[in-house]
């Protein structure tokens, strides 16, 4: 009975023995057209807010681009890799992800709230109050520039994470903007286990690999002396030391030592970017679906 219904309703499909060539050609041309649609959408000459001029900015934001990636980090020691690793990582991540996410890239905030490592040479620490105010003003500026989705790519942990979350909570509601704070090394924890077979650390296998993929010339394994420049973080409140005795801190004792392996660096870099990119896509899609702050 169902078959006869379809036979009557769609005789051309069910009864005709040979393929319908004109229709197939039409569908094929539609498919080809859809494949080329992304190329037809205008692209800005640059996604960097430092490089774009105000006229082009106005042509794209907010009508065609309403997402901005803001890399934030700090300057602090990282074993045998650069003091600016917390800046270099989210900055490279933003450059990798901006095209796929159709986002602009804000200049990196290179100074942050350095905690127990600020006594080390070359480290800088901004006070929590100043940082809170300054990041807040940057977010106000993003909103004033009509961005709707503000994605903070954070490269530095400790109290900085809590401040970023506080600012997000405060200003999202006030400015009616959506703010996502990403602590990449935590988001990428599964990738750390997948690539290294164990947990990571501050300036450990994970961060060293990610930064090695970006600036291989500034990685100095010859200066790495192993366990004597590495300390596992205390569990709970078992002990506290200021300054922290090593610039490499392990999340778990016996795991997370830097490997300086080129292949692992490339694999980890790609895995982390893919994971962070899909997290951002997913959150933005759900904000849209929920119709929040439209
Ligand atoms: Zn770091």
PDB file of C-alpha atoms and ligand atoms in Angstrom:
ATOM      1  CA  UNK A   1       0.000   0.000   0.000  1.00  0.00           C
ATOM      2  CA  UNK A   2       2.809   2.361   0.908  1.00  0.00           C
ATOM      3  CA  UNK A   3       4.642   1.412  -2.278  1.00  0.00           C
ATOM      4  CA  UNK A   4       1.625   2.163  -4.449  1.00  0.00           C
ATOM      5  CA  UNK A   5       1.261   5.538  -2.727  1.00  0.00           C
ATOM      6  CA  UNK A   6       4.821   6.450  -3.689  1.00  0.00           C
ATOM      7  CA  UNK A   7       4.373   5.016  -7.174  1.00  0.00           C
ATOM      8  CA  UNK A   8       1.410   7.278  -7.729  1.00  0.00           C
ATOM      9  CA  UNK A   9       2.954  10.276  -6.113  1.00  0.00           C
ATOM     10  CA  UNK A  10       6.460   9.965  -7.541  1.00  0.00           C
ATOM     11  CA  UNK A  11       6.076   7.976 -10.731  1.00  0.00           C
ATOM     12  CA  UNK A  12       9.187   9.550 -12.267  1.00  0.00           C
ATOM     13  CA  UNK A  13      11.396   8.312  -9.450  1.00  0.00           C
ATOM     14  CA  UNK A  14      10.041   4.839  -9.018  1.00  0.00           C
ATOM     15  CA  UNK A  15       8.849   3.894 -12.499  1.00  0.00           C
ATOM     16  CA  UNK A  16      11.470   5.367 -14.752  1.00  0.00           C
ATOM     17  CA  UNK A  17      14.199   2.807 -15.430  1.00  0.00           C
ATOM     18  CA  UNK A  18      16.969   5.151 -16.679  1.00  0.00           C
ATOM     19  CA  UNK A  19      18.536   7.944 -14.581  1.00  0.00           C
ATOM     20  CA  UNK A  20      17.110  11.438 -14.959  1.00  0.00           C
ATOM     21  CA  UNK A  21      20.212  13.106 -16.439  1.00  0.00           C
ATOM     22  CA  UNK A  22      19.062  16.761 -16.600  1.00  0.00           C
ATOM     23  CA  UNK A  23      18.019  16.586 -12.939  1.00  0.00           C
ATOM     24  CA  UNK A  24      21.318  14.991 -11.957  1.00  0.00           C
ATOM     25  CA  UNK A  25      23.243  17.719 -13.741  1.00  0.00           C
ATOM     26  CA  UNK A  26      21.234  20.347 -11.922  1.00  0.00           C
ATOM     27  CA  UNK A  27      21.941  18.754  -8.548  1.00  0.00           C
ATOM     28  CA  UNK A  28      25.596  18.371  -9.435  1.00  0.00           C
ATOM     29  CA  UNK A  29      25.896  22.049 -10.263  1.00  0.00           C
ATOM     30  CA  UNK A  30      24.245  22.930  -6.945  1.00  0.00           C
ATOM     31  CA  UNK A  31      26.760  20.731  -5.098  1.00  0.00           C
ATOM     32  CA  UNK A  32      29.673  22.325  -6.975  1.00  0.00           C
ATOM     33  CA  UNK A  33      28.303  25.769  -6.185  1.00  0.00           C
ATOM     34  CA  UNK A  34      28.017  24.941  -2.475  1.00  0.00           C
ATOM     35  CA  UNK A  35      31.614  23.719  -2.422  1.00  0.00           C
ATOM     36  CA  UNK A  36      32.765  27.101  -3.648  1.00  0.00           C
ATOM     37  CA  UNK A  37      30.564  29.225  -1.394  1.00  0.00           C
ATOM     38  CA  UNK A  38      33.239  29.639   1.317  1.00  0.00           C
ATOM     39  CA  UNK A  39      35.581  31.111  -1.322  1.00  0.00           C
ATOM     40  CA  UNK A  40      32.912  33.584  -2.383  1.00  0.00           C
ATOM     41  CA  UNK A  41      32.506  34.992   1.149  1.00  0.00           C
ATOM     42  CA  UNK A  42      34.708  38.052   1.530  1.00  0.00           C
ATOM     43  CA  UNK A  43      37.764  37.685   3.744  1.00  0.00           C
ATOM     44  CA  UNK A  44      39.506  40.557   5.509  1.00  0.00           C
ATOM     45  CA  UNK A  45      43.078  41.274   4.343  1.00  0.00           C
ATOM     46  CA  UNK A  46      44.183  40.426   7.891  1.00  0.00           C
ATOM     47  CA  UNK A  47      42.490  39.091  11.017  1.00  0.00           C
ATOM     48  CA  UNK A  48      44.874  40.929  13.320  1.00  0.00           C
ATOM     49  CA  UNK A  49      43.465  44.005  15.010  1.00  0.00           C
ATOM     50  CA  UNK A  50      47.007  45.380  15.100  1.00  0.00           C
ATOM     51  CA  UNK A  51      47.253  45.319  11.304  1.00  0.00           C
ATOM     52  CA  UNK A  52      43.774  46.084   9.998  1.00  0.00           C
ATOM     53  CA  UNK A  53      42.759  49.691   9.277  1.00  0.00           C
ATOM     54  CA  UNK A  54      39.610  51.288  10.667  1.00  0.00           C
ATOM     55  CA  UNK A  55      37.725  51.356   7.360  1.00  0.00           C
ATOM     56  CA  UNK A  56      38.157  47.663   6.688  1.00  0.00           C
ATOM     57  CA  UNK A  57      37.414  46.906  10.338  1.00  0.00           C
ATOM     58  CA  UNK A  58      34.064  48.671   9.933  1.00  0.00           C
ATOM     59  CA  UNK A  59      33.287  46.668   6.783  1.00  0.00           C
ATOM     60  CA  UNK A  60      33.698  43.385   8.635  1.00  0.00           C
ATOM     61  CA  UNK A  61      32.843  43.933  12.304  1.00  0.00           C
ATOM     62  CA  UNK A  62      30.148  43.167  13.334  1.00  0.00           C
ATOM     63  CA  UNK A  63      28.228  42.320  10.145  1.00  0.00           C
ATOM     64  CA  UNK A  64      30.573  39.592   8.926  1.00  0.00           C
ATOM     65  CA  UNK A  65      32.765  38.954  11.960  1.00  0.00           C
ATOM     66  CA  UNK A  66      31.423  39.120  15.504  1.00  0.00           C
ATOM     67  CA  UNK A  67      33.954  36.940  17.314  1.00  0.00           C
ATOM     68  CA  UNK A  68      37.316  38.052  18.718  1.00  0.00           C
ATOM     69  CA  UNK A  69      40.128  35.949  20.164  1.00  0.00           C
ATOM     70  CA  UNK A  70      42.081  37.615  22.970  1.00  0.00           C
ATOM     71  CA  UNK A  71      45.326  35.831  23.930  1.00  0.00           C
ATOM     72  CA  UNK A  72      46.482  36.550  27.491  1.00  0.00           C
ATOM     73  CA  UNK A  73      49.499  35.252  29.398  1.00  0.00           C
ATOM     74  CA  UNK A  74      52.386  36.561  31.459  1.00  0.00           C
ATOM     75  CA  UNK A  75      56.174  36.594  31.705  1.00  0.00           C
ATOM     76  CA  UNK A  76      57.607  33.968  34.015  1.00  0.00           C
ATOM     77  CA  UNK A  77      60.313  31.272  33.950  1.00  0.00           C
ATOM     78  CA  UNK A  78      59.614  28.003  32.132  1.00  0.00           C
ATOM     79  CA  UNK A  79      62.622  25.712  32.507  1.00  0.00           C
ATOM     80  CA  UNK A  80      64.554  25.704  29.237  1.00  0.00           C
ATOM     81  CA  UNK A  81      61.851  27.366  27.140  1.00  0.00           C
ATOM     82  CA  UNK A  82      60.989  31.096  26.788  1.00  0.00           C
ATOM     83  CA  UNK A  83      59.827  33.267  29.669  1.00  0.00           C
ATOM     84  CA  UNK A  84      56.988  34.385  27.400  1.00  0.00           C
ATOM     85  CA  UNK A  85      55.676  30.852  26.782  1.00  0.00           C
ATOM     86  CA  UNK A  86      52.324  31.756  28.341  1.00  0.00           C
ATOM     87  CA  UNK A  87      51.979  34.493  25.709  1.00  0.00           C
ATOM     88  CA  UNK A  88      53.418  32.605  22.736  1.00  0.00           C
ATOM     89  CA  UNK A  89      51.088  29.620  23.163  1.00  0.00           C
ATOM     90  CA  UNK A  90      47.696  31.369  23.071  1.00  0.00           C
ATOM     91  CA  UNK A  91      48.957  33.816  20.429  1.00  0.00           C
ATOM     92  CA  UNK A  92      49.893  30.957  18.078  1.00  0.00           C
ATOM     93  CA  UNK A  93      46.619  29.221  18.916  1.00  0.00           C
ATOM     94  CA  UNK A  94      44.668  32.334  17.940  1.00  0.00           C
ATOM     95  CA  UNK A  95      46.543  32.568  14.637  1.00  0.00           C
ATOM     96  CA  UNK A  96      45.774  28.909  13.896  1.00  0.00           C
ATOM     97  CA  UNK A  97      42.085  29.116  14.787  1.00  0.00           C
ATOM     98  CA  UNK A  98      40.953  32.561  13.629  1.00  0.00           C
ATOM     99  CA  UNK A  99      40.230  31.606  10.010  1.00  0.00           C
ATOM    100  CA  UNK A 100      38.082  28.572  10.800  1.00  0.00           C
ATOM    101  CA  UNK A 101      36.245  30.432  13.540  1.00  0.00           C
ATOM    102  CA  UNK A 102      35.830  33.555  11.390  1.00  0.00           C
ATOM    103  CA  UNK A 103      37.294  35.623  14.217  1.00  0.00           C
ATOM    104  CA  UNK A 104      39.504  38.649  14.609  1.00  0.00           C
ATOM    105  CA  UNK A 105      42.650  38.401  16.749  1.00  0.00           C
ATOM    106  CA  UNK A 106      43.191  41.012  19.459  1.00  0.00           C
ATOM    107  CA  UNK A 107      46.746  41.992  20.430  1.00  0.00           C
ATOM    108  CA  UNK A 108      48.110  39.688  23.128  1.00  0.00           C
ATOM    109  CA  UNK A 109      48.058  40.877  26.730  1.00  0.00           C
ATOM    110  CA  UNK A 110      51.633  39.888  27.559  1.00  0.00           C
ATOM    111  CA  UNK A 111      51.698  40.956  31.227  1.00  0.00           C
ATOM    112  CA  UNK A 112      49.740  39.019  33.813  1.00  0.00           C
ATOM    113  CA  UNK A 113      49.362  37.956  37.413  1.00  0.00           C
ATOM    114  CA  UNK A 114      52.514  35.943  37.999  1.00  0.00           C
ATOM    115  CA  UNK A 115      52.373  34.094  41.292  1.00  0.00           C
ATOM    116  CA  UNK A 116      54.966  31.928  42.966  1.00  0.00           C
ATOM    117  CA  UNK A 117      57.540  32.316  40.160  1.00  0.00           C
ATOM    118  CA  UNK A 118      57.817  36.091  40.124  1.00  0.00           C
ATOM    119  CA  UNK A 119      61.168  36.116  41.941  1.00  0.00           C
ATOM    120  CA  UNK A 120      62.878  34.542  38.891  1.00  0.00           C
ATOM    121  CA  UNK A 121      64.928  36.651  36.470  1.00  0.00           C
ATOM    122  CA  UNK A 122      62.872  38.255  33.730  1.00  0.00           C
ATOM    123  CA  UNK A 123      59.513  37.647  35.401  1.00  0.00           C
ATOM    124  CA  UNK A 124      56.896  40.372  35.731  1.00  0.00           C
ATOM    125  CA  UNK A 125      53.837  40.511  37.939  1.00  0.00           C
ATOM    126  CA  UNK A 126      50.828  42.779  37.617  1.00  0.00           C
ATOM    127  CA  UNK A 127      48.791  43.193  40.794  1.00  0.00           C
ATOM    128  CA  UNK A 128      45.450  41.404  40.889  1.00  0.00           C
ATOM    129  CA  UNK A 129      43.546  44.691  41.241  1.00  0.00           C
ATOM    130  CA  UNK A 130      45.267  46.285  38.258  1.00  0.00           C
ATOM    131  CA  UNK A 131      44.808  43.192  36.141  1.00  0.00           C
ATOM    132  CA  UNK A 132      41.127  42.919  36.972  1.00  0.00           C
ATOM    133  CA  UNK A 133      40.555  46.551  35.987  1.00  0.00           C
ATOM    134  CA  UNK A 134      42.711  46.389  32.866  1.00  0.00           C
ATOM    135  CA  UNK A 135      41.190  43.174  31.480  1.00  0.00           C
ATOM    136  CA  UNK A 136      37.772  44.608  32.254  1.00  0.00           C
ATOM    137  CA  UNK A 137      38.564  47.712  30.209  1.00  0.00           C
ATOM    138  CA  UNK A 138      39.779  45.577  27.309  1.00  0.00           C
ATOM    139  CA  UNK A 139      36.483  43.675  27.351  1.00  0.00           C
ATOM    140  CA  UNK A 140      34.540  46.940  27.441  1.00  0.00           C
ATOM    141  CA  UNK A 141      36.527  47.987  24.379  1.00  0.00           C
ATOM    142  CA  UNK A 142      35.625  44.742  22.591  1.00  0.00           C
ATOM    143  CA  UNK A 143      31.974  45.345  23.312  1.00  0.00           C
ATOM    144  CA  UNK A 144      32.221  48.971  22.174  1.00  0.00           C
ATOM    145  CA  UNK A 145      33.724  47.657  18.938  1.00  0.00           C
ATOM    146  CA  UNK A 146      30.597  45.502  18.560  1.00  0.00           C
ATOM    147  CA  UNK A 147      32.057  42.066  19.068  1.00  0.00           C
ATOM    148  CA  UNK A 148      29.455  39.633  20.382  1.00  0.00           C
ATOM    149  CA  UNK A 149      31.643  36.614  21.215  1.00  0.00           C
ATOM    150  CA  UNK A 150      34.773  37.371  23.234  1.00  0.00           C
ATOM    151  CA  UNK A 151      37.048  34.353  23.518  1.00  0.00           C
ATOM    152  CA  UNK A 152      39.864  34.726  26.044  1.00  0.00           C
ATOM    153  CA  UNK A 153      42.665  32.272  25.268  1.00  0.00           C
ATOM    154  CA  UNK A 154      44.518  32.117  28.562  1.00  0.00           C
ATOM    155  CA  UNK A 155      48.077  30.806  28.724  1.00  0.00           C
ATOM    156  CA  UNK A 156      48.720  31.279  32.456  1.00  0.00           C
ATOM    157  CA  UNK A 157      47.170  29.664  35.517  1.00  0.00           C
ATOM    158  CA  UNK A 158      47.012  30.526  39.207  1.00  0.00           C
ATOM    159  CA  UNK A 159      44.993  33.534  40.354  1.00  0.00           C
ATOM    160  CA  UNK A 160      44.836  34.905  36.801  1.00  0.00           C
ATOM    161  CA  UNK A 161      42.281  32.251  35.840  1.00  0.00           C
ATOM    162  CA  UNK A 162      39.967  33.219  38.693  1.00  0.00           C
ATOM    163  CA  UNK A 163      40.236  36.914  37.821  1.00  0.00           C
ATOM    164  CA  UNK A 164      39.391  36.256  34.166  1.00  0.00           C
ATOM    165  CA  UNK A 165      36.345  34.248  35.221  1.00  0.00           C
ATOM    166  CA  UNK A 166      35.223  36.984  37.620  1.00  0.00           C
ATOM    167  CA  UNK A 167      35.556  39.634  34.916  1.00  0.00           C
ATOM    168  CA  UNK A 168      33.637  37.424  32.452  1.00  0.00           C
ATOM    169  CA  UNK A 169      30.789  36.973  34.900  1.00  0.00           C
ATOM    170  CA  UNK A 170      30.646  40.678  35.780  1.00  0.00           C
ATOM    171  CA  UNK A 171      30.827  42.110  32.285  1.00  0.00           C
ATOM    172  CA  UNK A 172      28.930  39.573  30.205  1.00  0.00           C
ATOM    173  CA  UNK A 173      25.663  40.531  31.829  1.00  0.00           C
ATOM    174  CA  UNK A 174      26.406  44.242  32.002  1.00  0.00           C
ATOM    175  CA  UNK A 175      27.525  44.543  28.359  1.00  0.00           C
ATOM    176  CA  UNK A 176      25.324  41.756  26.942  1.00  0.00           C
ATOM    177  CA  UNK A 177      28.320  40.044  25.354  1.00  0.00           C
ATOM    178  CA  UNK A 178      29.201  36.362  25.510  1.00  0.00           C
ATOM    179  CA  UNK A 179      32.585  35.583  27.064  1.00  0.00           C
ATOM    180  CA  UNK A 180      34.434  32.270  27.029  1.00  0.00           C
ATOM    181  CA  UNK A 181      37.620  31.827  29.085  1.00  0.00           C
ATOM    182  CA  UNK A 182      39.806  28.920  27.982  1.00  0.00           C
ATOM    183  CA  UNK A 183      42.710  27.534  30.029  1.00  0.00           C
ATOM    184  CA  UNK A 184      44.184  25.579  27.156  1.00  0.00           C
ATOM    185  CA  UNK A 185      46.427  23.209  29.127  1.00  0.00           C
ATOM    186  CA  UNK A 186      43.408  22.005  31.128  1.00  0.00           C
ATOM    187  CA  UNK A 187      41.164  21.697  28.080  1.00  0.00           C
ATOM    188  CA  UNK A 188      43.928  19.674  26.396  1.00  0.00           C
ATOM    189  CA  UNK A 189      44.535  17.295  29.317  1.00  0.00           C
ATOM    190  CA  UNK A 190      43.351  14.258  27.301  1.00  0.00           C
ATOM    191  CA  UNK A 191      45.729  15.229  24.494  1.00  0.00           C
ATOM    192  CA  UNK A 192      48.604  15.375  26.976  1.00  0.00           C
ATOM    193  CA  UNK A 193      47.867  11.800  28.040  1.00  0.00           C
ATOM    194  CA  UNK A 194      47.363  10.722  24.411  1.00  0.00           C
ATOM    195  CA  UNK A 195      50.647  12.174  23.128  1.00  0.00           C
ATOM    196  CA  UNK A 196      52.916  11.597  26.149  1.00  0.00           C
ATOM    197  CA  UNK A 197      51.170   8.704  27.890  1.00  0.00           C
ATOM    198  CA  UNK A 198      51.193  10.625  31.193  1.00  0.00           C
ATOM    199  CA  UNK A 199      50.202  13.859  32.882  1.00  0.00           C
ATOM    200  CA  UNK A 200      51.900  17.215  32.192  1.00  0.00           C
ATOM    201  CA  UNK A 201      53.099  20.183  34.173  1.00  0.00           C
ATOM    202  CA  UNK A 202      53.970  23.840  34.156  1.00  0.00           C
ATOM    203  CA  UNK A 203      56.765  24.017  31.555  1.00  0.00           C
ATOM    204  CA  UNK A 204      56.413  20.232  31.487  1.00  0.00           C
ATOM    205  CA  UNK A 205      56.167  17.886  28.496  1.00  0.00           C
ATOM    206  CA  UNK A 206      52.883  19.499  27.364  1.00  0.00           C
ATOM    207  CA  UNK A 207      53.785  23.192  27.464  1.00  0.00           C
ATOM    208  CA  UNK A 208      57.333  22.566  26.263  1.00  0.00           C
ATOM    209  CA  UNK A 209      56.009  20.639  23.255  1.00  0.00           C
ATOM    210  CA  UNK A 210      53.426  23.256  22.340  1.00  0.00           C
ATOM    211  CA  UNK A 211      55.979  26.070  22.496  1.00  0.00           C
ATOM    212  CA  UNK A 212      58.631  23.991  20.712  1.00  0.00           C
ATOM    213  CA  UNK A 213      56.230  23.736  17.759  1.00  0.00           C
ATOM    214  CA  UNK A 214      56.037  27.548  17.634  1.00  0.00           C
ATOM    215  CA  UNK A 215      59.604  28.734  18.331  1.00  0.00           C
ATOM    216  CA  UNK A 216      61.944  25.727  17.951  1.00  0.00           C
ATOM    217  CA  UNK A 217      64.995  28.019  17.896  1.00  0.00           C
ATOM    218  CA  UNK A 218      64.271  29.236  21.421  1.00  0.00           C
ATOM    219  CA  UNK A 219      64.061  25.823  23.073  1.00  0.00           C
ATOM    220  CA  UNK A 220      67.297  24.927  24.894  1.00  0.00           C
ATOM    221  CA  UNK A 221      67.389  21.265  25.947  1.00  0.00           C
ATOM    222  CA  UNK A 222      71.106  21.689  26.716  1.00  0.00           C
ATOM    223  CA  UNK A 223      70.102  23.877  29.669  1.00  0.00           C
ATOM    224  CA  UNK A 224      67.649  21.326  31.016  1.00  0.00           C
ATOM    225  CA  UNK A 225      69.224  19.427  33.879  1.00  0.00           C
ATOM    226  CA  UNK A 226      66.349  17.096  34.741  1.00  0.00           C
ATOM    227  CA  UNK A 227      64.878  16.438  38.159  1.00  0.00           C
ATOM    228  CA  UNK A 228      66.950  19.079  39.960  1.00  0.00           C
ATOM    229  CA  UNK A 229      65.121  21.848  38.097  1.00  0.00           C
ATOM    230  CA  UNK A 230      61.728  20.152  38.413  1.00  0.00           C
ATOM    231  CA  UNK A 231      59.406  19.920  41.430  1.00  0.00           C
ATOM    232  CA  UNK A 232      56.034  18.180  41.735  1.00  0.00           C
ATOM    233  CA  UNK A 233      53.335  20.560  42.973  1.00  0.00           C
ATOM    234  CA  UNK A 234      52.365  19.894  46.601  1.00  0.00           C
ATOM    235  CA  UNK A 235      49.189  17.913  47.034  1.00  0.00           C
ATOM    236  CA  UNK A 236      46.629  19.986  48.932  1.00  0.00           C
ATOM    237  CA  UNK A 237      48.186  22.044  51.715  1.00  0.00           C
ATOM    238  CA  UNK A 238      51.015  19.624  52.483  1.00  0.00           C
ATOM    239  CA  UNK A 239      53.682  22.292  52.004  1.00  0.00           C
ATOM    240  CA  UNK A 240      54.127  25.786  50.641  1.00  0.00           C
ATOM    241  CA  UNK A 241      57.239  27.558  49.422  1.00  0.00           C
ATOM    242  CA  UNK A 242      57.749  31.018  48.061  1.00  0.00           C
ATOM    243  CA  UNK A 243      59.459  31.330  45.652  1.00  0.00           C
ATOM    244  CA  UNK A 244      58.467  27.968  44.209  1.00  0.00           C
ATOM    245  CA  UNK A 245      61.776  26.040  44.127  1.00  0.00           C
ATOM    246  CA  UNK A 246      61.658  25.114  40.404  1.00  0.00           C
ATOM    247  CA  UNK A 247      60.448  26.776  37.245  1.00  0.00           C
ATOM    248  CA  UNK A 248      59.091  23.405  36.083  1.00  0.00           C
ATOM    249  CA  UNK A 249      56.191  22.184  38.204  1.00  0.00           C
ATOM    250  CA  UNK A 250      54.716  18.718  37.726  1.00  0.00           C
ATOM    251  CA  UNK A 251      50.997  18.055  38.147  1.00  0.00           C
ATOM    252  CA  UNK A 252      51.883  14.562  39.405  1.00  0.00           C
ATOM    253  CA  UNK A 253      55.183  13.322  40.845  1.00  0.00           C
ATOM    254  CA  UNK A 254      57.247  11.337  38.369  1.00  0.00           C
ATOM    255  CA  UNK A 255      55.256  12.479  35.314  1.00  0.00           C
ATOM    256  CA  UNK A 256      55.428  15.393  32.893  1.00  0.00           C
ATOM    257  CA  UNK A 257      59.172  15.864  32.347  1.00  0.00           C
ATOM    258  CA  UNK A 258      59.899  17.715  29.084  1.00  0.00           C
ATOM    259  CA  UNK A 259      60.737  15.397  26.187  1.00  0.00           C
ATOM    260  CA  UNK A 260      61.934  17.988  23.593  1.00  0.00           C
ATOM    261  CA  UNK A 261      60.754  15.569  20.904  1.00  0.00           C
ATOM    262  CA  UNK A 262      60.036  17.273  17.575  1.00  0.00           C
ATOM    263  CA  UNK A 263      57.349  14.848  16.421  1.00  0.00           C
ATOM    264  CA  UNK A 264      55.536  14.960  19.758  1.00  0.00           C
ATOM    265  CA  UNK A 265      55.678  18.752  19.573  1.00  0.00           C
ATOM    266  CA  UNK A 266      53.961  18.807  16.176  1.00  0.00           C
ATOM    267  CA  UNK A 267      51.405  16.156  17.144  1.00  0.00           C
ATOM    268  CA  UNK A 268      50.550  17.923  20.381  1.00  0.00           C
ATOM    269  CA  UNK A 269      50.300  21.348  18.735  1.00  0.00           C
ATOM    270  CA  UNK A 270      47.776  20.026  16.222  1.00  0.00           C
ATOM    271  CA  UNK A 271      45.780  18.025  18.749  1.00  0.00           C
ATOM    272  CA  UNK A 272      45.482  20.967  21.160  1.00  0.00           C
ATOM    273  CA  UNK A 273      44.434  23.385  18.428  1.00  0.00           C
ATOM    274  CA  UNK A 274      41.793  20.995  17.134  1.00  0.00           C
ATOM    275  CA  UNK A 275      40.373  20.467  20.607  1.00  0.00           C
ATOM    276  CA  UNK A 276      40.322  24.149  21.561  1.00  0.00           C
ATOM    277  CA  UNK A 277      38.853  25.051  18.145  1.00  0.00           C
ATOM    278  CA  UNK A 278      35.990  22.598  18.478  1.00  0.00           C
ATOM    279  CA  UNK A 279      35.272  23.741  22.033  1.00  0.00           C
ATOM    280  CA  UNK A 280      34.941  27.342  20.832  1.00  0.00           C
ATOM    281  CA  UNK A 281      32.761  26.309  17.868  1.00  0.00           C
ATOM    282  CA  UNK A 282      30.527  24.285  20.119  1.00  0.00           C
ATOM    283  CA  UNK A 283      30.074  27.036  22.713  1.00  0.00           C
ATOM    284  CA  UNK A 284      29.319  29.701  20.093  1.00  0.00           C
ATOM    285  CA  UNK A 285      26.841  27.409  18.315  1.00  0.00           C
ATOM    286  CA  UNK A 286      25.034  26.788  21.593  1.00  0.00           C
ATOM    287  CA  UNK A 287      24.970  30.498  22.505  1.00  0.00           C
ATOM    288  CA  UNK A 288      23.358  31.086  19.113  1.00  0.00           C
ATOM    289  CA  UNK A 289      20.911  28.240  19.510  1.00  0.00           C
ATOM    290  CA  UNK A 290      19.863  29.526  22.912  1.00  0.00           C
ATOM    291  CA  UNK A 291      19.465  33.017  21.461  1.00  0.00           C
ATOM    292  CA  UNK A 292      21.460  34.649  24.246  1.00  0.00           C
ATOM    293  CA  UNK A 293      22.342  38.352  24.030  1.00  0.00           C
ATOM    294  CA  UNK A 294      21.445  38.516  20.339  1.00  0.00           C
TER     295      UNK A 294
HETATM  296 ZN1  LIG B   1      53.405  28.557  31.244  1.00  0.00          ZN
END
